[in-house]
Structures are given as structure tokens and as C-alpha cells.
């Protein structure tokens, strides 16, 4: 048993434990302890990876392992990690623990809820560690139905509509991805699904063009890339709190990771030629998302649209193809994952008490519930890019990287993206002002109690994540430095210009 | 001795049919439970006997042949037969004509065996007819219901029509080649107008049996009118066996016309997937819903068939195995719900998870398998078909398949939504469960979860399909 497979074994054991557990209390504690073990495992693997690197391991991906699955079709369950996948795994583990803590009081069908949550986390871990494109696709698809059921059964508002829309759009994205990876399988001359093998192939540019568009768009649907973003606001706002955290925090990152690892890394020539398309869609998403957020009254819709805007930075960074921009994109994925999880968590805590998410109906939350109010403010400030928090570091890196691309087109895109920060400040400060500051408008609100122990620990954990990236970004950059270099070295021509 | 082993399937089946005759003469079927359980045990033995070792070979100047792949196909059919017999236990218990039911079903299976083992087009034709005609009588089994008789008449008429078309094609082929044994057809087939016409007519004949668009019009009505057990048989055994034979017909018999049939198969595949899924969108009757869904599934099978190589036939056989388990599980649950509520409407599935979690979970697994959602086996089955289809580089076909994945997901999620999300005003009481149905559903469930992860299964199929 190798160490990476443990990342999948623990969620499976936890999920089975949940299935056999009889009492709700046992279910909760099983889920929590399983996910905490998983978090420590992720930290341990990272430490081990760093020690291997320090010892002079130079392989592109370490801790490789491979098991036969469908050998006649070249499908092997092969896993390996590099810095980029490790930071994603760490982020996932954090969000899972926080998500389980936040859903502590869920009352309906507890067993099924936690089972689906664990299935969702399993799919993320599997996606980030697998190096076989088919297996990667397997895990990408594995997440779709749990998302559908979580929104459909435990959601609120227009949940049927949102759940179906989400499932269908994600399935559409997966169909594009699958046709794309089939193309990689057959037409690169390799007849292999292993992306490290495919990376060594020289793929004709005509094939690259088709596959790049298919794969980038397909994964882009998962990242809520414009114009395929429409599932995100509806899905996020109808989902129960933990599912929103997972959707925005983890699932959208599967798409970003795929855009980088599969579409851009494997098809470098097409990426240089065609990435302008996605720079345009990303710029539109950033601006459109920010303005759409300003029009929202519902806090969850607000955060969902701002996620569209923030994930635009991820796409922008990846499409800019410079080292700083790609580094920024990876940081933004992790930073946004944690930050948006905290945001959704605090919105969920407010909603559980006030039963409304309309910003103008709330007010004075900070006075009544100082802890929850502070968590909301922290995530808001991180979202608008205040120095000291992770949002600032990652967005700044994306801007610096984008600015390295000369030429009017790239400059305009960069400036537009920077300008969106101002809009972000407007809606964040307005939401904080309406909902959190001010006087208590409703007598009912005076009865509210502050966060419980589980909510507190979730918020503290996520805040810690935000602060670590924000205050010590070098730790993070050190971890992914070699990998972004090796990805970007495939576009030397661009950086040289 | 060798010949006995070679004809093992046929001999055992003939013995079973004979046994039923004797039982009827003796009045053995008066004890209902005893009779049905005996039948199930006999079918189980029949299934197990299929796995005894067997040599390859051919008899009667190549009229009858057998090899590893054919044996596997017969075993898959036997598994389906056993499961259908188990799932229809409750219905047969009520029915007056269970003896006849088994008699007809086994005769039809005999035809299937003949068809699968045929090495000569006449034999193939004979088997095909032998397998179809008993089903027409079976679909008429709800004697008091007009719809059921209508289904029987529709099936027999459309099947006679398709047979006529196919016979015309066969006669054209005979004119072109001068001999109807597979070996000489393969050797003497050259692409020209005559053979292309012959192929087109034979394809149309098969298209009727597999309910490929545009020859699908009988499907929904017949599925709806027949008793659930018969619908199950039609959608699984009858369709699955014709798909198996179609593989041989396309790959070896018409292998020389590959350029021509690739286009034709792609077009009917796109049509079947799209029409099947679009018509399933608004169906409220569970059986009609599965009828259109099965039309769409055959469309997916055709995507895989276009590969015309090992991966093509391996992925098709693998998919049919999974499709068989998924459909039997779905029909099993439908029959349980229909028995209790008296309605075959999808509406009666509302809130099923709250009242009957077991049935709802089985149904969900079956539907996810049909939709191709991991980690259920259907995901692998469907994606291997697409992988095979990509081999010929047919981007357009794959694009349509992708769109249809989305459409079909909508269809199946609609039923999942009824079961898991919606509430039922009239609270559904816990449904009856009998041991036979439960056993069959468990077998399907375990199969659907295990087939994707027990890798030797696919490797075994793949090793048999190498040619």
C-alpha cells in the first residue's frame, strides 16, 4: 500500500463507517474524525514530499504508483503528486473538515448527507492525484451526482431547477472533456492516457487546436467560465451551506486544475496560439461577475457571482502563460477555495439564525454575534484583496504576471481585470455595511446566539489558511515553484517576446 | 462426447422444455410455489452448466459453430434468463399460464442459441424467427387486456414485415455471392451496387429487431402493452442477442463493406440516440420511458460498433452485460411498484426513497448505470463504447454522443428526482418483497457495482474478442 492511495482509502473507510453507523451522533463523529485524519495525512504527505525534494529528488512528479485497472485499454490507476496537486489536496482537506463542522446541526437524513459529502471529497482527492486521464475523468464525473442530490434534497429556494441545471451543465462539460481526452489518447500517436507520457509527444498543431478548445472549454464549464457560468450562481445559492463550500471551494478548482494540467500543459503550441480566446472570456467573467454581484441582494447570490469573477482570475492567469501568472492562478485557486468556503460558512451561520439572506433585511449582526460577524468581515476583506490576506497575494501575482505580456490586447485585459477590484470593494463593503454593521433592525435578531463550538472551529481553521497564505506566501510559492517553471518552460517563446 | 459438450446449451435447453411438457402432463404445476422454485433452480443449473469447459469447432458443414465468444454470449443470455425468471416470480404466482410462459420463453431462448451459433445465413434467419415468434405470444399474456393483444399483434406484424425485408436482402446477397455460408460470403463479397442493396435490406431487418430509428415505431407500444416480465425479456434478451449477432454480421460477414456501412451505422446511431432521448423526455409511463431509453442505448451501442476491431466487439459485449443487469434491475423495481400501486406511471415513484429505501436505491443504481455515471458499471460500459467509436475518428458522431449523454442524464435524473427529492401526497406503503425478486435485485446490484472494479471481467471479454 503506497502513501498516496491512503488519500483515497481513508474517505472510503469513513464513508463505509457512516453507512453502518446507526445513530446520527456516531455518523457526525465518524465523518469528522475521518476528515481530520485525512487533513493530517495531507499535511504529512506534503512534509514527506518536501523532504524528498530537499533530498534532491528531481522527478517531475513524486510518489508514483500504478495499479492495473483495464489493461487492454491502457487504463491504469496511477497516482503521483507535485507541488500543485499537493496544495490543492491541502486546500481540499481543510475545506472538507470545515464543511463537516459547519453541517453539524443538519437534521434531515444525516447519514446520507455525510455519505455524499465524503463521496464528493473522495472525487476531489482522486482527481488531484491521478495521472491517468481516464481515471482523472472518472473522478471528475464521480462528483456530479452527489452535487445533484445534495442540492436537490437538502437545498433551499429553487432547488430542483438549480440542481438539474448544475448536473446537466457539468455533464456537458464532462462530455467535451471526454471527447478531448479521447483525442489525446488516439491522435497524439501515444495510445496512452498517462499525461506524463503524452507530454513527451510532439502533437501536430492541427490536432492541438481542436483538442485545446475542447478541453479548455470542458474544464472551463467546471470553473464557471463565461458563458458557461450560469450553473454557478443558481447552484451555489440553492445548495446547503456545506455543499456551497464544496462547490465553490473545491469543485470549481477541479476545472481550473484541469485547464492548467491537461489543456494548457499538454497542448502548449495551441495554448500559445489560442489562449487569447480564453483571455477574453476571463476578462468578461471578471467584469461581468463583479457588476452582477453589485446588483444582488441575496448574500449567497452575491458570493456566487463574486466567485464567477474570482475564478475569472484563475482562467486569466492560466491563459496568460507567464510564470508569475500561472503561479498566481494556482494561488488564486487555493486562496479562493478557502476564502469562499469561509464566506459561505458565515453566510450559512447567519441564515441558520435569521432565515433570510437578504442583505437589507439583516443588520447589526456584529453586535449580536461578534464571532460570526468577524468571520464574515474577514472573508469579505480577503475577497476584496486587502494586504495580509491570501486574496491580495494571489490576485497581485496574477496581475504582475499578466503585465509581463506586452501588447495592447494583454494590457487592456490586465487593466480591466485590475479595475474589477474597485467594484469588488464596493459590493463587499456595502454588504458588510448593511448586514454586519449598523443597528439591529429586527427585534427577533436580539435573541440570536453566537457561533457554536463546531462553527467556531470551522471558521478558525479557514481563517488560519487565509492568513498563512497571506502572510507567508513564500512557503506556498516554494512548494509550487519547480512545477510552474516546468509548465511554463513549454512556452518559452512567449516569455521571451 | 465432444459433440455433446459442443451442443451442451441446446441439449440442456431441449431437456428443460421436455421436462416442462412432462410436468404439465403430470399436473405438477398445480403446486405453484414448488413449480416456480423448481424452475428457478433448473435455470440456475442451466446457467452454471454454461461455464463448463468447452472446445471450439463447427458441425453440419459449418451450419453450427461455437467458440469462446459465442459461449460467453450464451452465458450472458442465460444469466438474463435466470434473473428474469426470478424477478417475475410474483407475477407468475398470480398468473394462470405460468407453464406456458416458461415454455414460450425457453423456446425463444432456443432460437437465440441457434442464431448465436449459426455459421450460415439460413440458420441465422431460422434462429431469428424462432426467437421472435414465441415473444409475440408472450406479449399477449394479459389476456383480459386489450393493450396486451394489441402489443402481440403489433409485434408479430412488424416482425413479419422486417423478416420480409431481410429475406429480400438475403436473396439479393445469394444472387451476388451464390452461396449463403458465412465463409463463402466473406470470401466472395465485393462492394458493388448489388451487395450494397443486400446489406441495406439486411440492416433494415436487424434494425427492426433492435428497434433502431427509423424502424423503432413498434417498440414503445409493444413495451407498454406487454406484461412487465415480457417487456423485460424483449428489452434485454431479445435485443441483447440480436446485438451479439449483429456484431458478427457486420464485422465478419460484411467486413468487406466497412467503408459503406460506417456511414450508414453512424447515421442510424445518431438518429437512435437523439430520437430515443428526446421522446423519453416527457414520457410518464415507466415502460414507455424505458422503451425510448433502450432505443437510445442501442444508439450508443452502434457508436461502439463503428470501431470494427477488438475494442469494438469487446466494448459492445461488455456493455450488453451491464445493460442487461441495469434493465432487469429497473424492470424488477417497476414490477414491484406496479404490483402494489396498480399503476405503471412514473408519478407513482414519488417519495419512494422515504417509504422503500431498498427499491429506490436499486432503481437509482440501475438508472445511473444507464446514464453512465460513475462509479456504477454503466459509466465504464458507455465510455468504452465512446472510446471504441473514437477509433475511427468520427468527431461528429462523438459530438452527438456527447450531447446525448447530457440529454439522457436529464431523463434518468427526472426519475431520481421523483424518488429522492419529491414528496408523495398519497404516502406509499412499504411494498411487498419476495425472496426471489430480492435475490435477483441483489445480484444486479452487486454486478453493477463490481463489474467496473473487477478487472478480469473486461480482460476476459477482450481476450475472447481478439481476432
Coordinates of N, CA, C and O in Angstrom, one line a residue, chain A residues 132-208:
Chain A
X132 N -3.5 9.4 -14.8 CA -4.1 8.7 -15.9 C -5.3 9.5 -16.3 O -6.2 9.7 -15.5
X133 N -5.4 10.0 -17.5 CA -6.5 10.9 -17.9 C -7.9 10.2 -17.7 O -8.8 10.9 -17.3
X134 N -8.0 8.9 -18.0 CA -9.3 8.3 -17.8 C -9.7 8.3 -16.4 O -10.8 8.5 -16.0
X135 N -8.7 7.9 -15.5 CA -9.1 7.9 -14.1 C -9.4 9.3 -13.6 O -10.3 9.5 -12.8
X136 N -8.7 10.3 -14.1 CA -9.0 11.6 -13.7 C -10.4 12.0 -14.1 O -11.2 12.6 -13.3
X137 N -10.8 11.6 -15.3 CA -12.2 11.8 -15.8 C -13.2 11.1 -14.9 O -14.2 11.6 -14.6
X138 N -12.8 9.9 -14.5 CA -13.7 9.1 -13.6 C -14.0 9.9 -12.4 O -15.2 10.0 -11.9
X139 N -13.0 10.5 -11.8 CA -13.2 11.2 -10.5 C -13.9 12.5 -10.8 O -14.7 13.0 -9.9
X140 N -13.7 13.1 -11.9 CA -14.4 14.4 -12.3 C -15.9 14.1 -12.3 O -16.7 14.9 -11.8
X141 N -16.2 13.0 -12.9 CA -17.6 12.7 -13.1 C -18.3 12.2 -11.8 O -19.5 12.4 -11.6
X142 N -17.4 11.6 -11.0 CA -18.0 11.0 -9.7 C -18.6 12.1 -8.9 O -19.5 11.8 -8.1
X143 N -18.2 13.3 -9.0 CA -18.7 14.4 -8.2 C -20.1 14.9 -8.6 O -20.8 15.5 -7.8
X144 N -20.5 14.6 -9.9 CA -21.7 15.2 -10.4 C -23.0 14.8 -9.6 O -23.8 15.7 -9.2
X145 N -23.2 13.5 -9.4 CA -24.4 13.1 -8.8 C -24.5 13.5 -7.3 O -25.6 14.0 -6.9
X146 N -23.4 13.3 -6.5 CA -23.5 13.8 -5.2 C -23.9 15.3 -5.1 O -24.8 15.7 -4.3
X147 N -23.4 16.1 -6.0 CA -23.8 17.5 -6.0 C -25.3 17.7 -6.3 O -26.0 18.4 -5.6
X148 N -25.7 16.9 -7.3 CA -27.2 17.0 -7.6 C -28.0 16.7 -6.4 O -29.0 17.4 -6.1
X149 N -27.7 15.6 -5.8 CA -28.5 15.1 -4.7 C -28.4 16.1 -3.5 O -29.4 16.4 -2.8
X150 N -27.2 16.6 -3.2 CA -27.0 17.5 -2.1 C -27.9 18.7 -2.3 O -28.6 19.2 -1.3
X151 N -27.9 19.3 -3.5 CA -28.7 20.5 -3.7 C -30.2 20.1 -3.7 O -31.0 20.8 -3.1
X152 N -30.5 19.0 -4.4 CA -31.9 18.6 -4.6 C -32.6 18.3 -3.3 O -33.7 18.7 -3.0
X153 N -31.9 17.5 -2.4 CA -32.6 17.0 -1.2 C -32.5 18.0 -0.1 O -33.4 18.3 0.6
X154 N -31.3 18.6 0.1 CA -31.1 19.4 1.3 C -31.1 20.9 1.0 O -30.9 21.8 1.9
X155 N -31.3 21.3 -0.3 CA -31.2 22.7 -0.7 C -32.4 23.5 -0.3 O -33.3 23.1 0.4
X156 N -32.3 24.8 -0.7 CA -33.4 25.7 -0.4 C -33.7 26.5 -1.7 O -32.9 26.4 -2.6
X157 N -34.8 27.2 -1.7 CA -35.1 28.0 -2.9 C -35.5 27.2 -4.1 O -36.2 26.1 -3.9
X158 N -35.1 27.6 -5.2 CA -35.4 26.9 -6.5 C -34.5 25.7 -6.6 O -33.7 25.6 -7.6
X159 N -34.5 24.7 -5.7 CA -33.5 23.7 -5.7 C -33.6 22.7 -6.8 O -32.6 22.3 -7.4
X160 N -34.8 22.4 -7.2 CA -35.0 21.4 -8.3 C -34.3 21.9 -9.6 O -33.5 21.2 -10.3
X161 N -34.7 23.1 -9.9 CA -34.2 23.8 -11.1 C -32.7 23.9 -11.0 O -32.0 23.5 -12.0
X162 N -32.2 24.4 -9.9 CA -30.7 24.6 -9.8 C -29.9 23.3 -9.9 O -28.9 23.2 -10.6
X163 N -30.4 22.3 -9.2 CA -29.7 21.0 -9.2 C -29.7 20.5 -10.6 O -28.6 20.0 -11.0
X164 N -30.8 20.5 -11.3 CA -30.8 19.9 -12.6 C -29.9 20.7 -13.6 O -29.1 20.1 -14.4
X165 N -30.0 22.0 -13.5 CA -29.1 22.9 -14.3 C -27.7 22.6 -14.1 O -26.9 22.4 -15.0
X166 N -27.3 22.5 -12.8 CA -25.9 22.2 -12.5 C -25.5 20.8 -13.1 O -24.5 20.7 -13.7
X167 N -26.3 19.8 -12.8 CA -25.9 18.5 -13.3 C -25.8 18.4 -14.8 O -24.8 17.9 -15.3
X168 N -26.7 19.1 -15.5 CA -26.7 19.0 -17.0 C -25.5 19.8 -17.5 O -24.8 19.3 -18.4
X169 N -25.2 21.0 -16.9 CA -24.1 21.8 -17.5 C -22.8 21.1 -17.2 O -21.9 21.1 -18.0
X170 N -22.7 20.5 -16.0 CA -21.4 19.8 -15.7 C -21.3 18.6 -16.6 O -20.2 18.3 -17.0
X171 N -22.4 17.9 -16.9 CA -22.3 16.8 -17.8 C -21.9 17.2 -19.1 O -21.1 16.5 -19.8
X172 N -22.4 18.3 -19.6 CA -22.0 18.9 -20.9 C -20.5 19.1 -20.9 O -19.7 18.8 -21.8
X173 N -20.0 19.8 -19.8 CA -18.5 20.0 -19.7 C -17.8 18.7 -19.7 O -16.8 18.6 -20.4
X174 N -18.3 17.7 -19.0 CA -17.5 16.4 -19.0 C -17.5 15.8 -20.4 O -16.6 15.1 -20.7
X175 N -18.6 15.9 -21.1 CA -18.7 15.3 -22.4 C -17.6 15.9 -23.3 O -16.8 15.2 -24.0
X176 N -17.4 17.3 -23.2 CA -16.4 17.9 -24.0 C -15.0 17.4 -23.6 O -14.1 17.1 -24.4
X177 N -14.8 17.3 -22.2 CA -13.5 16.9 -21.7 C -13.3 15.5 -22.2 O -12.2 15.1 -22.6
X178 N -14.3 14.6 -22.2 CA -14.0 13.2 -22.6 C -13.7 13.1 -24.0 O -12.8 12.4 -24.4
X179 N -14.4 13.8 -24.9 CA -14.0 13.8 -26.3 C -12.6 14.3 -26.5 O -11.8 13.7 -27.2
X180 N -12.2 15.3 -25.7 CA -10.9 15.8 -25.8 C -9.8 14.8 -25.3 O -8.8 14.6 -26.0
X181 N -10.1 14.1 -24.2 CA -9.0 13.2 -23.8 C -9.0 12.0 -24.7 O -8.0 11.4 -24.9
X182 N -10.2 11.6 -25.3 CA -10.1 10.6 -26.3 C -9.2 11.0 -27.5 O -8.5 10.2 -28.0
X183 N -9.3 12.2 -27.9 CA -8.5 12.7 -28.9 C -7.0 12.6 -28.5 O -6.2 12.2 -29.3
X184 N -6.7 13.0 -27.2 CA -5.3 12.9 -26.8 C -4.9 11.4 -26.8 O -3.7 11.1 -27.1
X185 N -5.8 10.5 -26.5 CA -5.5 9.1 -26.5 C -5.1 8.6 -27.9 O -4.1 7.9 -28.1
X186 N -5.9 8.9 -28.9 CA -5.8 8.3 -30.2 C -4.8 9.1 -31.1 O -4.0 8.6 -31.8
X187 N -5.0 10.4 -31.1 CA -4.4 11.2 -32.2 C -3.0 11.8 -31.8 O -2.5 12.6 -32.6
X188 N -2.5 11.5 -30.7 CA -1.2 12.0 -30.4 C -0.1 11.0 -30.7 O 1.0 11.2 -30.6
X189 N -0.6 9.8 -31.1 CA 0.3 8.8 -31.5 C 0.9 8.0 -30.3 O 1.7 7.1 -30.5
X190 N 0.3 8.3 -29.2 CA 0.9 7.6 -28.0 C 0.1 6.4 -27.6 O 0.6 5.4 -27.0
X191 N -1.2 6.4 -27.8 CA -2.2 5.4 -27.3 C -2.0 5.2 -25.8 O -1.8 4.0 -25.3
X192 N -1.9 6.2 -25.1 CA -1.8 6.1 -23.6 C -2.6 7.3 -23.0 O -2.8 8.3 -23.6
X193 N -3.1 7.0 -21.8 CA -3.8 8.0 -21.1 C -2.9 8.8 -20.1 O -3.4 9.7 -19.4
X194 N -1.7 8.3 -20.0 CA -0.8 8.9 -18.9 C -0.4 10.3 -19.4 O 0.3 10.4 -20.4
X195 N -0.7 11.3 -18.6 CA -0.3 12.6 -19.2 C 1.1 12.9 -19.1 O 1.6 13.8 -19.9
X196 N 1.9 12.2 -18.3 CA 3.3 12.5 -18.4 C 3.9 11.9 -19.7 O 4.9 12.4 -20.2
X197 N 3.3 10.8 -20.1 CA 3.8 10.2 -21.4 C 3.4 11.1 -22.6 O 4.1 11.4 -23.5
X198 N 2.1 11.6 -22.5 CA 1.6 12.4 -23.6 C 2.4 13.7 -23.7 O 2.7 14.2 -24.8
X199 N 2.8 14.2 -22.5 CA 3.6 15.5 -22.5 C 4.9 15.3 -23.3 O 5.4 16.3 -23.9
X200 N 5.4 14.1 -23.4 CA 6.6 13.9 -24.2 C 6.4 13.9 -25.7 O 7.3 13.9 -26.5
X201 N 5.2 13.7 -26.1 CA 4.9 13.5 -27.5 C 4.9 14.9 -28.2 O 4.6 15.9 -27.6
X202 N 5.2 14.8 -29.5 CA 5.1 16.0 -30.3 C 3.7 15.9 -31.0 O 3.6 15.1 -31.9
X203 N 2.8 16.7 -30.7 CA 1.4 16.6 -31.3 C 1.3 17.6 -32.4 O 1.7 18.8 -32.2
X204 N 0.8 17.2 -33.5 CA 0.6 18.1 -34.6 C -0.3 19.3 -34.3 O -1.3 19.1 -33.5
X205 N 0.0 20.5 -34.8 CA -0.7 21.7 -34.3 C -2.2 21.6 -34.7 O -3.0 22.1 -33.9
X206 N -2.5 21.0 -35.8 CA -4.0 20.9 -36.2 C -4.8 20.2 -35.1 O -5.8 20.6 -34.7
X207 N -4.2 19.0 -34.6 CA -4.9 18.3 -33.6 C -4.9 19.1 -32.3 O -5.9 19.1 -31.6
X208 N -3.8 19.8 -32.0 CA -3.7 20.5 -30.8 C -4.8 21.6 -30.7 O -5.5 21.8 -29.7

